Short mmCIF file of C-alpha atoms in Angstrom, two decimals:
data_model
loop_
_atom_site.label_atom_id
_atom_site.label_comp_id
_atom_site.label_asym_id
_atom_site.label_seq_id
_atom_site.Cartn_x
_atom_site.Cartn_y
_atom_site.Cartn_z
CA MET M 1 -21.32 20.92 -5.63
CA VAL M 2 -23.53 21.40 -2.60
CA ARG M 3 -23.46 24.67 -0.67
CA ARG M 4 -25.16 25.33 2.60
CA GLN M 5 -28.18 27.61 2.42
CA PRO M 6 -28.90 30.21 5.11
CA THR M 7 -31.82 28.15 6.39
CA ASP M 8 -29.75 25.01 6.85
CA PRO M 9 -28.91 23.98 10.39
CA PRO M 10 -25.37 24.82 11.45
CA PRO M 11 -22.72 22.14 10.93
CA ILE M 12 -23.16 19.64 13.70
CA ASP M 13 -19.61 19.51 14.90
CA LEU M 14 -19.63 23.24 15.66
CA LEU M 15 -22.13 22.58 18.41
CA ALA M 16 -21.10 19.28 19.87
CA SER M 17 -19.11 16.18 19.33
CA VAL M 18 -20.25 13.83 16.59
CA GLN M 19 -20.19 10.07 16.43
CA GLY M 20 -19.23 8.06 13.38
CA GLU M 21 -16.94 5.38 12.10
CA VAL M 22 -13.16 5.66 12.07
CA SER M 23 -10.78 3.68 9.92
CA TRP M 24 -7.12 4.04 8.96
CA PHE M 25 -5.22 4.76 5.78
CA CYS M 26 -1.59 5.00 4.77
CA CYS M 27 0.12 7.99 3.23
CA GLY M 28 3.56 9.37 2.57
CA THR M 29 6.45 7.11 1.75
CA ALA M 30 5.25 3.56 2.24
CA TRP M 31 5.47 -0.08 1.19
CA GLY M 32 3.05 -2.36 -0.62
CA PRO M 33 -0.19 -1.04 -2.10
CA CYS M 34 0.39 2.17 -0.14
CA SER M 35 3.56 3.01 -2.03
CA THR M 36 1.71 5.11 -4.59
CA THR M 37 -0.49 6.98 -2.14
CA GLY M 38 1.45 10.23 -1.83
CA LYS M 39 1.40 12.90 0.84
CA GLY M 40 -2.28 13.73 0.72
CA ALA M 41 -4.24 16.89 0.01
CA CYS M 42 -2.20 18.95 2.45
CA GLY M 43 1.13 17.66 1.18
CA THR M 44 2.21 16.64 4.67
CA CYS M 45 0.54 13.28 5.25
CA ASN M 46 2.74 10.59 6.74
CA SER M 47 1.70 7.20 8.12
CA GLY M 48 3.98 7.66 11.13
CA SER M 49 2.51 11.00 12.20
CA LEU M 50 -0.54 11.75 14.32
CA GLN M 51 -2.76 12.94 11.51
CA HIS M 52 -6.13 12.35 9.95
CA ALA M 53 -8.22 12.87 6.86
CA TRP M 54 -11.36 15.01 7.08
CA PRO M 55 -14.24 15.04 4.57
CA ASN M 56 -14.57 18.82 4.36
CA THR M 57 -11.18 20.45 3.88
CA SER M 58 -12.20 22.39 0.75
CA ASP M 59 -14.94 22.67 -1.86
CA ALA M 60 -13.05 20.21 -4.03
CA CYS M 61 -12.78 17.79 -1.13
CA TRP M 62 -16.48 18.07 -0.30
CA ALA M 63 -17.32 17.35 -3.93
CA ILE M 64 -15.58 14.01 -3.55
CA THR M 65 -16.64 12.91 -0.09
CA HIS M 66 -20.21 14.26 0.11
CA PRO M 67 -21.02 13.48 3.75
CA ASP M 68 -24.28 15.39 3.20
CA THR M 69 -25.47 12.37 1.24
CA CYS M 70 -25.45 10.52 4.54
CA GLY M 71 -27.05 13.42 6.39
CA PHE M 72 -23.92 15.04 7.79
CA ASN M 73 -23.22 18.72 7.35
CA LEU M 74 -19.69 18.70 8.72
CA SER M 75 -17.79 21.93 9.29
CA ARG M 76 -15.07 23.11 6.95
CA ARG M 77 -11.75 22.36 8.62
CA THR M 78 -8.50 22.97 6.84
CA CYS M 79 -5.01 21.51 6.95
CA GLY M 80 -3.55 21.39 10.44
CA PHE M 81 -6.86 21.71 12.31
CA GLN M 82 -6.93 19.39 15.30
CA HIS M 83 -9.63 16.93 16.34
CA ARG M 84 -9.83 14.57 19.26
CA ILE M 85 -10.94 11.08 18.28
CA THR M 86 -12.18 8.81 21.04
CA ALA M 87 -12.65 5.12 20.44
CA LEU M 88 -16.06 4.14 21.78
CA CYS M 89 -14.82 0.58 22.34
CA SER M 90 -11.93 1.42 24.63
CA GLY M 91 -12.54 5.01 25.69
CA THR M 92 -9.00 5.95 24.68
CA SER M 93 -8.45 9.04 22.57
CA VAL M 94 -5.88 10.70 20.36
CA VAL M 95 -5.56 14.26 19.12
CA THR M 96 -4.55 14.52 15.48
CA ALA M 97 -4.16 17.16 12.79
CA ILE M 98 -5.78 17.25 9.35
CA ALA M 99 -3.42 16.15 6.59
CA ASP M 100 -5.71 14.86 3.85
CA CYS M 101 -9.21 14.89 2.39
CA GLY M 102 -11.33 11.86 3.16
CA PRO M 103 -12.82 9.41 3.79
CA GLN M 104 -15.27 9.07 0.92
CA THR M 105 -18.23 9.10 3.23
CA ASP M 106 -20.93 8.84 0.58
CA LEU M 107 -19.73 5.44 -0.65
CA PHE M 108 -20.46 3.86 2.72
CA CYS M 109 -23.67 5.68 3.71
CA GLY M 110 -25.59 3.94 6.45
CA GLU M 111 -22.79 1.56 7.35
CA LYS M 112 -22.67 0.84 11.06
CA SER M 113 -19.88 -0.59 13.17
CA CYS M 114 -20.24 -1.80 16.71
CA CYS M 115 -18.38 -3.15 19.65
CA GLY M 116 -20.92 -4.91 21.78
CA ALA M 117 -23.95 -2.69 22.06
CA THR M 118 -21.96 0.45 21.23
CA CYS M 119 -22.39 1.45 17.62
CA ALA M 120 -21.84 4.40 15.30
CA SER M 121 -22.76 4.94 11.67
CA ASN M 122 -21.10 6.49 8.64
CA ARG M 123 -17.45 7.04 7.88
CA LEU M 124 -16.48 10.49 9.07
CA ILE M 125 -12.76 10.28 9.66
CA ASP M 126 -9.68 8.28 8.70
CA LEU M 127 -6.56 8.15 10.86
CA THR M 128 -2.98 7.42 9.95
CA PRO M 129 -1.66 4.08 11.26
CA ALA M 130 0.31 5.90 13.95
CA ALA M 131 -2.83 7.63 15.20
CA TYR M 132 -5.24 4.72 14.86
CA SER M 133 -2.90 2.35 16.68
CA LYS M 134 -3.06 4.63 19.72
CA ILE M 135 -6.75 3.92 20.18
CA ALA M 136 -7.33 0.52 18.54
CA SER M 137 -5.54 -2.34 16.88
CA LEU M 138 -4.81 -1.88 13.20
CA SER M 139 -6.28 -5.34 12.71
CA ALA M 140 -9.63 -3.91 13.76
CA GLY M 141 -9.98 -1.92 10.57
CA LEU M 142 -13.17 -0.06 11.44
CA ARG M 143 -14.45 1.17 14.77
CA PRO M 144 -17.13 3.45 16.21
CA CYS M 145 -15.74 6.71 17.55
CA GLU M 146 -16.57 10.17 18.80
CA ILE M 147 -15.03 13.23 17.17
CA SER M 148 -14.63 16.47 19.05
CA THR M 149 -12.30 19.41 19.30
CA PRO M 150 -9.49 19.14 21.84
CA MET F 1 -0.62 -0.21 39.37
CA THR F 2 2.12 -1.04 36.90
CA SER F 3 1.31 0.10 33.38
CA ARG F 4 1.94 -1.93 30.27
CA ARG F 5 4.59 0.56 29.24
CA GLN F 6 6.42 0.16 32.52
CA MET F 7 6.30 -3.58 32.10
CA LEU F 8 7.74 -3.31 28.60
CA LYS F 9 10.54 -1.13 29.89
CA SER F 10 11.22 -3.64 32.62
CA ALA F 11 11.28 -6.41 30.06
CA LEU F 12 13.94 -4.60 28.09
CA LEU F 13 16.02 -3.22 30.89
CA GLY F 14 16.69 -6.65 32.31
CA GLY F 15 16.83 -7.51 35.97
CA GLY F 16 15.25 -10.83 35.15
CA ALA F 17 11.97 -9.14 34.48
CA SER F 18 11.41 -10.13 30.90
CA VAL F 19 9.52 -13.37 31.30
CA VAL F 20 7.61 -12.10 34.30
CA ALA F 21 6.76 -8.94 32.47
CA ALA F 22 5.54 -10.81 29.44
CA THR F 23 3.35 -13.01 31.57
CA ALA F 24 1.95 -10.08 33.47
CA LEU F 25 1.20 -8.32 30.22
CA GLY F 26 -1.15 -11.13 29.44
CA SER F 27 -2.19 -12.33 26.05
CA LEU F 28 -2.09 -8.86 24.59
CA GLY F 29 -5.13 -9.31 22.45
CA PRO F 30 -5.27 -6.59 19.84
CA GLU F 31 -7.91 -4.59 21.66
CA ALA F 32 -6.09 -4.84 24.97
CA ALA F 33 -2.79 -3.37 23.94
CA PHE F 34 -3.41 0.34 23.98
CA ALA F 35 -3.06 1.58 27.51
CA THR F 36 -0.68 4.50 27.10
CA ALA F 37 -0.98 6.05 30.51
CA GLY F 38 2.23 7.72 31.49
CA ALA F 39 3.47 8.17 27.95
CA PRO F 40 4.53 11.71 27.10
CA GLU F 41 2.10 13.44 24.76
CA VAL F 42 3.15 13.70 21.14
CA GLU F 43 2.31 16.94 19.37
CA PRO F 44 -0.62 16.37 16.98
CA GLY F 45 0.49 16.34 13.38
CA THR F 46 4.02 15.29 14.17
CA VAL F 47 5.87 11.99 13.95
CA ASP F 48 5.10 9.64 16.82
CA PRO F 49 8.41 8.28 18.17
CA ASN F 50 6.60 5.31 19.69
CA PHE F 51 5.51 4.09 16.26
CA ALA F 52 7.50 2.67 13.37
CA GLU F 53 6.84 1.49 9.82
CA GLY F 54 9.01 -0.06 7.17
CA ARG F 55 10.25 -3.39 5.91
CA ILE F 56 12.26 -5.98 7.77
CA ARG F 57 15.85 -6.12 6.56
CA SER F 58 17.10 -8.72 9.01
CA ILE F 59 16.22 -10.47 12.23
CA LYS F 60 18.68 -11.10 15.03
CA ASP F 61 17.55 -12.85 18.18
CA ASN F 62 14.42 -10.97 19.24
CA THR F 63 15.16 -7.80 17.31
CA LEU F 64 13.82 -6.76 13.93
CA LEU F 65 16.05 -4.44 11.93
CA VAL F 66 13.58 -2.43 9.90
CA LEU F 67 14.26 0.09 7.16
CA GLY F 68 11.57 2.73 7.21
CA SER F 69 10.07 3.90 3.95
CA ASN F 70 11.67 7.25 4.76
CA MET F 71 15.04 5.43 4.87
CA VAL F 72 15.36 5.66 8.65
CA PHE F 73 16.38 2.43 10.41
CA HIS F 74 14.48 1.10 13.42
CA ASN F 75 15.49 -1.59 15.87
CA ILE F 76 12.27 -3.18 17.08
CA ARG F 77 12.54 -5.47 20.06
CA VAL F 78 9.93 -8.21 20.41
CA VAL F 79 9.37 -9.52 23.91
CA ASP F 80 7.23 -12.41 25.06
CA GLY F 81 4.28 -10.10 25.61
CA THR F 82 4.39 -8.49 22.18
CA SER F 83 1.40 -9.25 20.00
CA LEU F 84 2.20 -10.04 16.37
CA TRP F 85 -0.34 -10.07 13.57
CA LYS F 86 0.02 -11.55 10.09
CA LEU F 87 -3.47 -12.28 8.82
CA GLY F 88 -4.17 -13.11 12.45
CA PRO F 89 -2.17 -13.59 15.63
CA VAL F 90 1.13 -15.33 14.87
CA PRO F 91 4.29 -16.31 16.72
CA PHE F 92 7.52 -14.37 16.27
CA GLU F 93 8.84 -17.00 13.86
CA GLN F 94 6.35 -15.80 11.25
CA ALA F 95 8.20 -12.50 10.86
CA LYS F 96 10.40 -12.71 7.77
CA PRO F 97 12.91 -10.41 6.06
CA GLY F 98 11.04 -8.52 3.36
CA ASP F 99 7.84 -8.23 5.37
CA GLY F 100 6.37 -4.77 5.70
CA LEU F 101 5.23 -3.75 9.15
CA TYR F 102 3.77 -1.21 11.49
CA ALA F 103 4.81 -1.36 15.12
CA ARG F 104 3.71 0.46 18.26
CA GLY F 105 5.54 0.35 21.55
CA VAL F 106 7.82 2.34 23.79
CA ARG F 107 10.92 4.09 22.45
CA MET F 108 13.79 3.34 24.81
CA PRO F 109 16.63 5.75 25.59
CA ASP F 110 18.95 3.79 23.28
CA GLY F 111 16.53 4.22 20.38
CA VAL F 112 15.17 0.67 20.42
CA LEU F 113 11.39 0.42 20.07
CA ALA F 114 10.08 -2.06 22.63
CA ALA F 115 7.08 -3.40 20.76
CA GLU F 116 3.64 -3.75 22.26
CA ALA F 117 2.20 -4.76 18.90
CA VAL F 118 3.61 -5.53 15.47
CA TRP F 119 1.37 -5.82 12.41
CA LEU F 120 3.13 -7.66 9.59
CA ASN F 121 2.21 -6.82 5.99
CA ILE F 122 -1.10 -5.35 7.12
CA VAL F 123 -2.97 -3.27 4.58
CA ASN F 124 -6.34 -1.56 4.78
CA ILE F 125 -7.41 -0.50 1.32
CA LYS F 126 -10.61 0.79 -0.21
CA GLY F 127 -11.83 0.36 -3.74
CA HIS F 128 -14.49 -1.11 -5.91
CA ILE F 129 -14.81 -4.72 -6.93
CA LYS F 130 -13.93 -5.25 -10.58
CA ASN F 131 -14.45 -8.97 -10.54
CA ILE F 132 -15.13 -11.64 -7.98
CA THR F 133 -14.84 -15.41 -7.96
CA SER F 134 -15.17 -17.94 -5.17
CA ASP F 135 -11.54 -17.49 -4.18
CA LYS F 136 -10.49 -14.04 -5.43
CA ILE F 137 -11.58 -10.43 -5.50
CA HIS F 138 -10.13 -8.12 -8.11
CA LEU F 139 -10.11 -4.73 -6.42
CA ASP F 140 -9.64 -1.41 -8.17
CA HIS F 141 -7.71 0.61 -5.62
CA ASN F 142 -6.96 4.13 -6.81
CA GLY F 143 -6.83 2.90 -10.39
CA GLN F 144 -4.55 -0.01 -9.62
CA GLU F 145 -5.73 -3.58 -9.50
CA VAL F 146 -5.02 -5.47 -6.30
CA LEU F 147 -5.67 -9.20 -6.41
CA CYS F 148 -7.20 -10.22 -3.09
CA HIS F 149 -7.22 -13.90 -2.14
CA VAL F 150 -9.88 -15.55 -0.04
CA VAL F 151 -8.14 -17.64 2.61
CA PRO F 152 -10.32 -20.47 3.90
CA GLY F 153 -10.72 -20.27 7.65
CA LYS F 154 -9.36 -16.74 7.77
CA SER F 155 -11.28 -14.46 5.43
CA VAL F 156 -14.56 -12.98 6.58
CA ALA F 157 -17.00 -10.36 5.35
CA VAL F 158 -18.62 -7.79 7.60
CA HIS F 159 -21.82 -6.35 6.19
CA SER F 160 -22.43 -3.19 8.24
CA GLU F 161 -23.24 -4.16 11.81
CA SER F 162 -23.79 -7.84 11.06
CA PRO F 163 -21.37 -10.28 12.67
CA PRO F 164 -18.40 -11.43 10.58
CA SER F 165 -19.28 -14.19 8.14
CA ALA F 166 -17.11 -16.57 6.16
CA ASP F 167 -19.70 -16.32 3.38
CA LEU F 168 -18.45 -13.75 0.87
CA SER F 169 -21.12 -14.54 -1.69
CA MET F 170 -23.12 -11.37 -1.00
CA LEU F 171 -20.35 -9.16 -2.36
CA ARG F 172 -21.06 -7.79 -5.81
CA VAL F 173 -19.11 -6.43 -8.76
CA SER F 174 -18.84 -2.60 -8.75
CA GLN F 175 -19.62 -2.16 -5.08
CA HIS F 176 -17.23 -0.27 -2.82
CA VAL F 177 -15.54 -2.17 -0.06
CA GLN F 178 -12.69 -1.88 2.37
CA ILE F 179 -10.31 -4.83 2.50
CA LEU F 180 -8.10 -5.43 5.49
CA GLY F 181 -5.51 -8.08 4.83
CA ALA F 182 -1.92 -9.15 4.57
CA TRP F 183 0.13 -8.05 1.60
CA ARG F 184 2.19 -10.65 -0.22
CA PRO F 185 5.55 -8.85 -0.33
CA ASP F 186 6.67 -7.48 -3.66
CA THR F 187 3.40 -8.31 -5.40
CA ASN F 188 0.06 -6.59 -5.98
CA GLU F 189 -1.66 -9.37 -4.07
CA VAL F 190 -3.26 -9.46 -0.65
CA ASP F 191 -4.65 -12.25 1.52
CA ILE F 192 -8.01 -11.18 2.89
CA ALA F 193 -8.68 -10.96 6.59
CA THR F 194 -11.86 -8.85 6.49
CA VAL F 195 -13.97 -7.32 3.76
CA PHE F 196 -16.04 -4.42 5.09
CA SER F 197 -19.14 -3.84 3.06
CA PRO F 198 -21.66 -1.08 3.77
CA HIS F 199 -24.57 -3.28 2.67
#
């Protein structure tokens, strides 16, 4: 497990918004391959609610997602904490609450998604279908975004 | 300026507005369908009343009767301007009983969801490739194998910021990918729309 040392820079999203990739995932009662997903790390996750997964909800979560591998020292945010996610393609935003741990940032290190000349790298957040569909089409499975606090 | 939501309401509330509204709404390409100005804010973390998920139980005229996975029924009205997706844009006739769906629109006072967009059988799953052939990817998704079919003319791979390519030959066994596709109802099989690969 990786712990921050006193000399490390502060987590970036304490100081300013951060840009990365956003995708969507299903949770809660569901159909198809999602039917076995469950209610997430917080026990409240539901595809129809305005929620998201965050890579640093606990030590155990961080040990799975490891955004530091991609150079991100994201702040610890726990269940219910709210973020504003703005789609860089459309400029539309949605405010959602943490309901799960994820995405597994380290498995997609360096990945970049773009719309036109607007790009962002690394998977930092996953939205429920209800939340993602407020800012992009579900058929666009990956988009650049900006993450901030509301 | 009339918002999309107002047009959808007009389309449902009659007054001869439906066809006009649908035309004015335009082609409703997936990226164009998300203007929500004027919609009341939904509390973060809570259920969004303007969204529905579930499986189609029956279809009557332009209305989908959908049983949510939480056992709540939804009546989802499709108007001429509604965009439907099933491995790509499709006409209303492609919606079938048994299909899973997500829908976003405007919840009307009578409880009907006037749909802006309906995504039929859409799944977006991550996992690692256990095996790959020219026409199939065996994906390990949370310990369960999902058989993903390459559909000629439809399936593409996106390698990071590179443009989508119909050539899936750069994908490799054991690598992690995200597969967006259309579930084949009541199976563990998916038709591939896009494979997102970080490399």
